[in-house]
Coordinates of C-alpha atoms in Angstrom, one line a residue:
X209 CA 187.5 20.5 70.3
X210 CA 186.7 20.9 66.7
X211 CA 183.4 22.3 65.7
X212 CA 182.5 19.0 64.1
X213 CA 183.1 17.0 67.3
X214 CA 181.2 19.6 69.3
X215 CA 178.2 19.3 67.1
X216 CA 178.3 15.4 67.5
X217 CA 178.4 15.7 71.3
X218 CA 175.5 18.2 71.3
X219 CA 173.4 15.9 69.1
X220 CA 174.1 12.9 71.4
X221 CA 173.0 14.9 74.4
X222 CA 169.8 16.0 72.7
X223 CA 169.0 12.4 71.6
X224 CA 169.5 11.3 75.2
X225 CA 167.2 13.9 76.5
X226 CA 164.5 13.1 74.0
X227 CA 164.7 9.3 74.9
X228 CA 164.3 10.2 78.5
X229 CA 161.1 12.1 77.8
X230 CA 159.6 9.1 75.9
X231 CA 160.1 6.5 78.7
X232 CA 156.8 5.0 80.2
X233 CA 155.8 6.7 83.4
X234 CA 155.6 4.4 86.4
X235 CA 151.9 3.8 87.5
X236 CA 151.0 5.9 90.6
X237 CA 150.3 3.6 93.5
X238 CA 147.2 4.6 95.2
X239 CA 147.4 4.8 98.9
X240 CA 145.9 1.6 100.6
X241 CA 142.4 2.2 101.9
X242 CA 141.8 0.3 105.2
X243 CA 138.4 -1.2 104.8
X244 CA 136.3 -2.0 107.9
X245 CA 136.2 -5.7 108.1
X246 CA 132.7 -7.1 107.4
X247 CA 130.8 -8.6 110.3
X248 CA 131.1 -12.3 110.2
X249 CA 128.0 -14.0 108.9
X250 CA 126.5 -16.6 111.2
X251 CA 128.2 -19.9 110.6
X252 CA 126.0 -22.3 108.5
X253 CA 125.6 -25.8 109.8
X254 CA 128.3 -28.0 108.3
X255 CA 127.0 -29.7 105.3
X256 CA 127.5 -33.5 105.3
X257 CA 128.8 -35.0 102.2
X258 CA 126.0 -36.4 100.1
X259 CA 125.4 -39.9 101.2
X260 CA 125.8 -42.6 98.6
X261 CA 122.6 -44.1 97.4
X262 CA 121.5 -46.8 99.7
X263 CA 121.6 -50.2 98.1
X264 CA 118.3 -51.6 97.0
X265 CA 116.7 -53.6 99.8
X266 CA 117.3 -57.3 99.5
X267 CA 114.0 -58.7 98.5
X268 CA 114.7 -61.9 100.3
X269 CA 114.5 -65.6 99.6
X270 CA 111.7 -68.2 99.5
X271 CA 111.8 -71.9 99.6
X272 CA 108.5 -73.6 98.5
X273 CA 107.4 -77.1 99.4
X274 CA 105.7 -77.9 96.1
X275 CA 103.3 -80.8 95.6
X276 CA 101.8 -80.4 92.0
X277 CA 103.5 -81.7 88.9
X278 CA 107.2 -80.8 88.5
X279 CA 106.7 -78.6 85.5
X280 CA 104.1 -76.5 87.3
X281 CA 106.5 -76.1 90.3
X282 CA 109.1 -74.9 87.9
X283 CA 106.8 -72.5 86.0
X284 CA 105.2 -70.9 89.1
X285 CA 108.4 -70.4 91.1
X286 CA 110.2 -68.9 88.2
X287 CA 107.3 -66.5 87.5
X288 CA 107.2 -65.5 91.2
X289 CA 110.9 -64.7 91.2
X290 CA 110.6 -62.6 88.1
X291 CA 107.5 -60.8 89.4
X292 CA 109.0 -60.0 92.9
X293 CA 112.7 -60.2 92.7
X294 CA 112.6 -62.7 95.5
X295 CA 115.0 -65.6 95.0
X296 CA 112.7 -68.6 94.9
X297 CA 113.5 -72.3 95.1
X298 CA 111.4 -75.3 95.5
X299 CA 111.4 -79.0 96.5
X300 CA 108.9 -81.2 94.9
X301 CA 107.3 -83.8 97.2
X302 CA 104.1 -85.8 97.2
X303 CA 101.5 -84.9 99.9
X304 CA 102.3 -87.7 102.3
X305 CA 106.1 -87.0 102.0
X306 CA 105.4 -83.3 102.6
X307 CA 103.8 -83.9 105.9
X308 CA 106.6 -86.3 106.9
X309 CA 109.2 -83.8 105.9
X310 CA 107.5 -81.0 107.8
X311 CA 107.2 -83.2 110.9
X312 CA 110.9 -84.1 110.8
X313 CA 112.0 -80.5 110.4
X314 CA 109.5 -79.0 112.9
X315 CA 112.3 -77.5 115.1
X316 CA 114.2 -76.1 112.2
X317 CA 112.0 -75.7 109.2
X318 CA 113.6 -75.8 105.8
X319 CA 110.6 -74.5 103.9
X320 CA 108.7 -71.2 104.1
X321 CA 105.4 -72.0 102.3
X322 CA 103.6 -75.2 101.1
X323 CA 101.9 -75.1 97.7
X324 CA 99.5 -77.7 96.4
X325 CA 98.3 -81.1 97.6
X326 CA 95.0 -82.2 99.1
X327 CA 93.4 -80.7 102.2
X328 CA 93.8 -83.9 104.2
X329 CA 97.5 -83.2 104.5
X330 CA 97.0 -79.6 105.4
X331 CA 94.6 -80.6 108.2
X332 CA 97.1 -83.0 109.5
X333 CA 99.8 -80.3 109.4
X334 CA 97.4 -77.9 111.2
X335 CA 96.7 -80.4 113.9
X336 CA 100.4 -81.0 114.5
X337 CA 101.2 -77.3 114.6
X338 CA 103.3 -77.4 111.4
X339 CA 101.6 -74.6 109.6
X340 CA 100.4 -71.2 110.8
X341 CA 97.4 -69.0 109.9
X342 CA 97.5 -66.2 107.4
X343 CA 94.4 -64.6 106.0
X344 CA 95.4 -63.0 102.7
X345 CA 93.4 -60.1 101.5
X346 CA 93.0 -62.0 98.2
X347 CA 91.3 -64.9 100.0
X348 CA 88.2 -62.8 100.3
X349 CA 87.3 -63.8 96.7
X350 CA 87.7 -67.5 97.4
X351 CA 84.5 -69.4 98.3
X352 CA 84.3 -70.3 102.0
X353 CA 84.1 -74.0 101.2
X354 CA 87.5 -73.8 99.6
X355 CA 89.4 -72.3 102.5
X356 CA 90.1 -72.8 106.2
X357 CA 88.0 -70.4 108.3
X358 CA 91.0 -69.6 110.5
X359 CA 93.4 -69.1 107.5
X360 CA 95.6 -72.1 108.0
X361 CA 95.1 -73.0 104.3
X362 CA 93.4 -71.5 101.3
X363 CA 92.5 -73.4 98.2
X364 CA 94.2 -72.7 94.9
X365 CA 92.7 -75.4 92.7
X366 CA 90.1 -78.3 92.7
X367 CA 90.2 -81.6 91.0
X368 CA 88.2 -84.9 90.9
X369 CA 89.5 -88.4 91.4
X370 CA 88.9 -90.8 88.5
X371 CA 90.1 -93.7 86.4
X372 CA 92.7 -93.1 83.6
X373 CA 92.5 -96.1 81.3
X374 CA 94.3 -97.2 78.1
X375 CA 91.4 -97.9 75.8
X376 CA 93.6 -100.0 73.5
X377 CA 94.7 -102.3 76.3
X378 CA 91.1 -102.7 77.5
X379 CA 89.9 -103.5 74.0
X380 CA 92.5 -106.2 73.7
X381 CA 91.2 -107.7 76.9
X382 CA 87.6 -107.4 75.7
X383 CA 86.8 -105.0 78.6
X384 CA 84.8 -101.8 78.7
X385 CA 86.1 -98.6 80.1
X386 CA 85.4 -98.8 83.9
X387 CA 82.7 -96.6 85.3
X388 CA 82.3 -98.0 88.8
X389 CA 84.6 -99.0 91.7
X390 CA 83.3 -102.6 91.3
X391 CA 84.5 -102.7 87.7
X392 CA 88.1 -102.6 89.1
X393 CA 87.6 -105.9 90.9
X394 CA 87.1 -107.9 87.6
X395 CA 89.6 -110.8 87.7
X396 CA 90.5 -110.0 84.1
X397 CA 92.2 -106.9 85.4
X398 CA 94.7 -108.8 87.6
X399 CA 98.0 -107.1 87.3
X400 CA 96.5 -104.3 85.2
X401 CA 95.8 -101.6 87.8
X402 CA 98.2 -99.1 89.4
X403 CA 97.7 -96.6 92.1
X404 CA 100.0 -94.8 94.6
X405 CA 100.5 -95.7 98.2
X406 CA 98.2 -93.8 100.5
X407 CA 101.0 -93.2 103.0
X408 CA 103.0 -91.2 100.5
X409 CA 100.4 -89.9 98.1
X410 CA 97.4 -87.6 98.7
X411 CA 95.9 -88.9 95.6
X412 CA 95.8 -92.5 96.9
X413 CA 94.6 -91.4 100.3
X414 CA 91.7 -89.6 98.5
X415 CA 90.9 -92.9 96.9
X416 CA 91.1 -94.8 100.2
X417 CA 88.9 -92.3 102.0
X418 CA 86.4 -92.3 99.1
X419 CA 85.9 -96.1 99.5
X420 CA 85.6 -95.7 103.2
X421 CA 82.9 -93.0 102.7
X422 CA 81.0 -95.1 100.1
X423 CA 81.0 -97.9 102.8
X424 CA 79.1 -95.6 105.1
X425 CA 82.3 -94.8 107.1
X426 CA 82.8 -98.4 107.9
X427 CA 86.6 -98.8 107.8
X428 CA 86.4 -102.6 108.0
X429 CA 84.2 -102.8 104.9
X430 CA 86.6 -100.4 103.2
X431 CA 89.5 -102.6 103.9
X432 CA 87.6 -105.6 102.5
X433 CA 87.3 -103.8 99.2
X434 CA 91.0 -102.9 99.2
X435 CA 92.0 -106.5 99.9
X436 CA 90.1 -107.5 96.8
X437 CA 91.4 -104.6 94.7
X438 CA 95.0 -105.5 95.8
X439 CA 94.7 -108.7 93.8
X440 CA 94.5 -106.6 90.6
X441 CA 97.1 -104.0 91.5
X442 CA 100.4 -104.4 89.8
X443 CA 102.2 -101.6 91.7
X444 CA 101.8 -99.0 94.4
X445 CA 103.8 -96.0 93.3
X446 CA 105.2 -93.2 95.5
X447 CA 103.5 -90.2 93.8
X448 CA 99.9 -90.0 92.8
X449 CA 100.3 -89.2 89.2
X450 CA 102.9 -91.9 88.4
X451 CA 100.4 -94.6 87.4
X452 CA 99.1 -92.4 84.5
X453 CA 102.1 -92.7 82.3
X454 CA 102.2 -96.4 83.1
X455 CA 98.7 -96.7 81.6
X456 CA 99.7 -94.4 78.7
X457 CA 102.6 -96.7 77.8
X458 CA 100.3 -99.8 77.9
X459 CA 102.0 -101.3 80.9
X460 CA 98.7 -101.4 82.7
X461 CA 95.1 -101.0 81.7
X462 CA 93.8 -98.6 84.5
X463 CA 95.4 -96.0 86.7
X464 CA 93.6 -94.5 89.7
X465 CA 94.6 -90.8 89.6
X466 CA 93.2 -87.3 89.6
X467 CA 91.4 -86.7 86.4
X468 CA 93.3 -83.6 85.5
X469 CA 96.6 -85.6 85.5
X470 CA 95.0 -88.0 83.0
X471 CA 94.0 -85.1 80.8
X472 CA 97.6 -83.8 81.0
X473 CA 99.1 -87.1 79.8
X474 CA 96.5 -87.2 77.0
X475 CA 97.5 -83.7 75.8
X476 CA 101.2 -84.7 75.9
X477 CA 100.8 -87.5 73.4
X478 CA 99.4 -90.5 75.2
X479 CA 96.3 -90.5 73.1
X480 CA 95.1 -93.9 74.1
X481 CA 94.2 -92.7 77.5
X482 CA 90.6 -91.9 78.4
X483 CA 89.1 -90.5 81.6
X484 CA 86.1 -91.9 83.4
X485 CA 84.4 -91.6 86.8
X486 CA 82.8 -94.1 89.1
X487 CA 79.0 -93.7 89.0
X488 CA 78.5 -94.4 92.7
X489 CA 80.6 -91.4 93.5
X490 CA 84.2 -90.3 93.8
X491 CA 86.4 -88.0 96.0
X492 CA 88.0 -84.8 95.1
X493 CA 90.9 -82.6 96.3
X494 CA 91.2 -79.0 97.2
X495 CA 94.8 -78.1 96.5
X496 CA 95.9 -75.6 99.0
X497 CA 98.6 -73.1 100.1
X498 CA 99.8 -72.4 103.6
X499 CA 102.7 -70.9 105.6
X500 CA 105.1 -73.2 107.3
X501 CA 105.3 -72.4 111.0
X502 CA 108.8 -71.1 112.0
X503 CA 109.9 -70.6 108.4
X504 CA 112.8 -68.2 107.9
X505 CA 111.1 -65.9 105.4
X506 CA 107.5 -65.3 106.6
X507 CA 107.0 -62.0 104.7
X508 CA 108.1 -63.6 101.4
X509 CA 105.7 -66.5 102.2
X510 CA 102.8 -64.1 102.7
X511 CA 103.6 -62.4 99.3
X512 CA 103.6 -65.9 97.7
X513 CA 100.1 -66.6 99.1
X514 CA 98.8 -63.2 98.0
X515 CA 100.2 -63.8 94.6
X516 CA 99.0 -67.4 94.0
X517 CA 95.4 -66.5 94.9
X518 CA 95.1 -64.1 91.9
X519 CA 93.4 -65.1 88.7
X520 CA 96.4 -64.5 86.4
X521 CA 98.7 -66.6 88.4
X522 CA 96.3 -69.5 88.7
X523 CA 96.2 -69.5 84.9
X524 CA 99.9 -70.5 84.8
X525 CA 98.8 -74.1 85.5
X526 CA 97.2 -74.5 82.1
X527 CA 100.4 -73.4 80.3
X528 CA 102.1 -76.6 81.5
X529 CA 99.0 -78.8 80.9
X530 CA 97.8 -78.8 84.5
X531 CA 94.0 -78.5 84.1
X532 CA 92.7 -78.3 87.6
X533 CA 89.8 -75.9 88.3
X534 CA 91.1 -72.6 89.6
X535 CA 89.6 -71.2 92.8
X536 CA 89.9 -67.5 91.9
X537 CA 86.8 -66.2 90.2
X538 CA 89.0 -64.0 88.1
X539 CA 90.9 -67.0 86.5
X540 CA 89.8 -68.4 83.1
X541 CA 88.8 -72.0 83.4
X542 CA 90.7 -74.0 80.8
X543 CA 88.4 -75.9 78.4
X544 CA 90.2 -79.1 79.2
X545 CA 89.3 -79.0 82.9
X546 CA 86.7 -81.5 84.1
X547 CA 83.7 -79.6 85.4
X548 CA 82.7 -80.9 88.8
X549 CA 79.0 -80.6 88.1
X550 CA 79.4 -83.4 85.6
X551 CA 80.8 -85.8 88.2
X552 CA 79.1 -87.5 91.1
X553 CA 81.1 -86.3 94.0
X554 CA 80.9 -87.8 97.5
X555 CA 80.5 -85.8 100.6
X556 CA 84.2 -85.8 101.4
X557 CA 84.9 -84.9 105.0
X558 CA 88.5 -83.4 105.1
X559 CA 88.5 -83.0 108.8
X560 CA 87.5 -86.6 109.5
X561 CA 89.9 -88.0 106.9
X562 CA 92.8 -86.0 108.4
X563 CA 92.0 -87.4 111.8
X564 CA 91.9 -91.0 110.6
X565 CA 94.8 -90.7 108.1
X566 CA 97.7 -91.9 110.2
X567 CA 95.9 -95.0 111.5
X568 CA 94.4 -95.9 108.1
X569 CA 97.7 -95.5 106.1
X570 CA 99.7 -97.5 108.7
X571 CA 97.2 -100.3 108.6
X572 CA 97.2 -100.2 104.8
X573 CA 101.0 -100.5 104.8
X574 CA 100.7 -103.6 107.0
X575 CA 97.6 -105.4 105.7
X576 CA 97.2 -104.4 102.1
X577 CA 100.4 -103.3 100.3
X578 CA 102.5 -106.4 101.1
X579 CA 99.7 -108.9 101.0
X580 CA 100.2 -111.8 98.4
X581 CA 98.0 -111.9 95.4
X582 CA 95.3 -114.5 95.5

């Protein structure tokens, strides 16, 4: 081997040795340390998965048997639904129709609560076991004379019966605005008077019982008056307020209705209408509220009664031109409302009128309504 080759071999060996020295040293693996297993901690109770939020409780439903004017029924049921979340519906019926409907559905009531209408109807419903008592905590503020002592009904408004006349029609007939019951018997008014039928309307029954009271409770004398009045009556309507617009349109001269209804029609554009009251005395109504016996939603019905006995709620009436006097002392009395102290009111016996109602209205239907005009 030449010296040159020997030197190359030697250099290669040296380089290899140096490279071996520069290689990374494998990490020393520490011997495994056998740890003493930790004592098991007591098992915690199994955690249940968080429950989903329960759905909001269904606030329920309410069906109102509503007797006042349609627009008031709409406004107050809508406001109740908005205030409580309770789905609220209504059926509008006159007072006499209401009792008949409750009677027909006694075994399977379709309504939960009755709102509005004169006390005669409520007393009939009470006697026939169609309504049930509930004493609302808000009834404490209502005068005793405006509520049933056992809680079967509580008054929500008061109004006086009167005459609603078209002054222009009367002037054309050379007649004064009537201010007595006898004025309505004037032969010049033949075909110029309208009132509702007392079998269907609480308004008309109030008029019927008013005449009976003014005759000293003598029903025969009362019917003598109505036979005479019948000669001047053009039409007996189904609902108590319906004669008012007839007078407002000039179709008749005088309507026998509750005074607040006449004021409503005046405010709504029938400016020829004027309200008057019979000097010898007139009847009045206490519009009530009561729970239907056996209704499907009694708790919602109780909430309704609590609600309508408050001042703010009773003020809803005036927003739709219903100007009855509220029974809540907290309600503002609308300036358009007829103040009862300005009217000669009779001593109206709601218990006696309710007891006599069926017989009187049936007799009226046979003897008066269909009788030919003289």
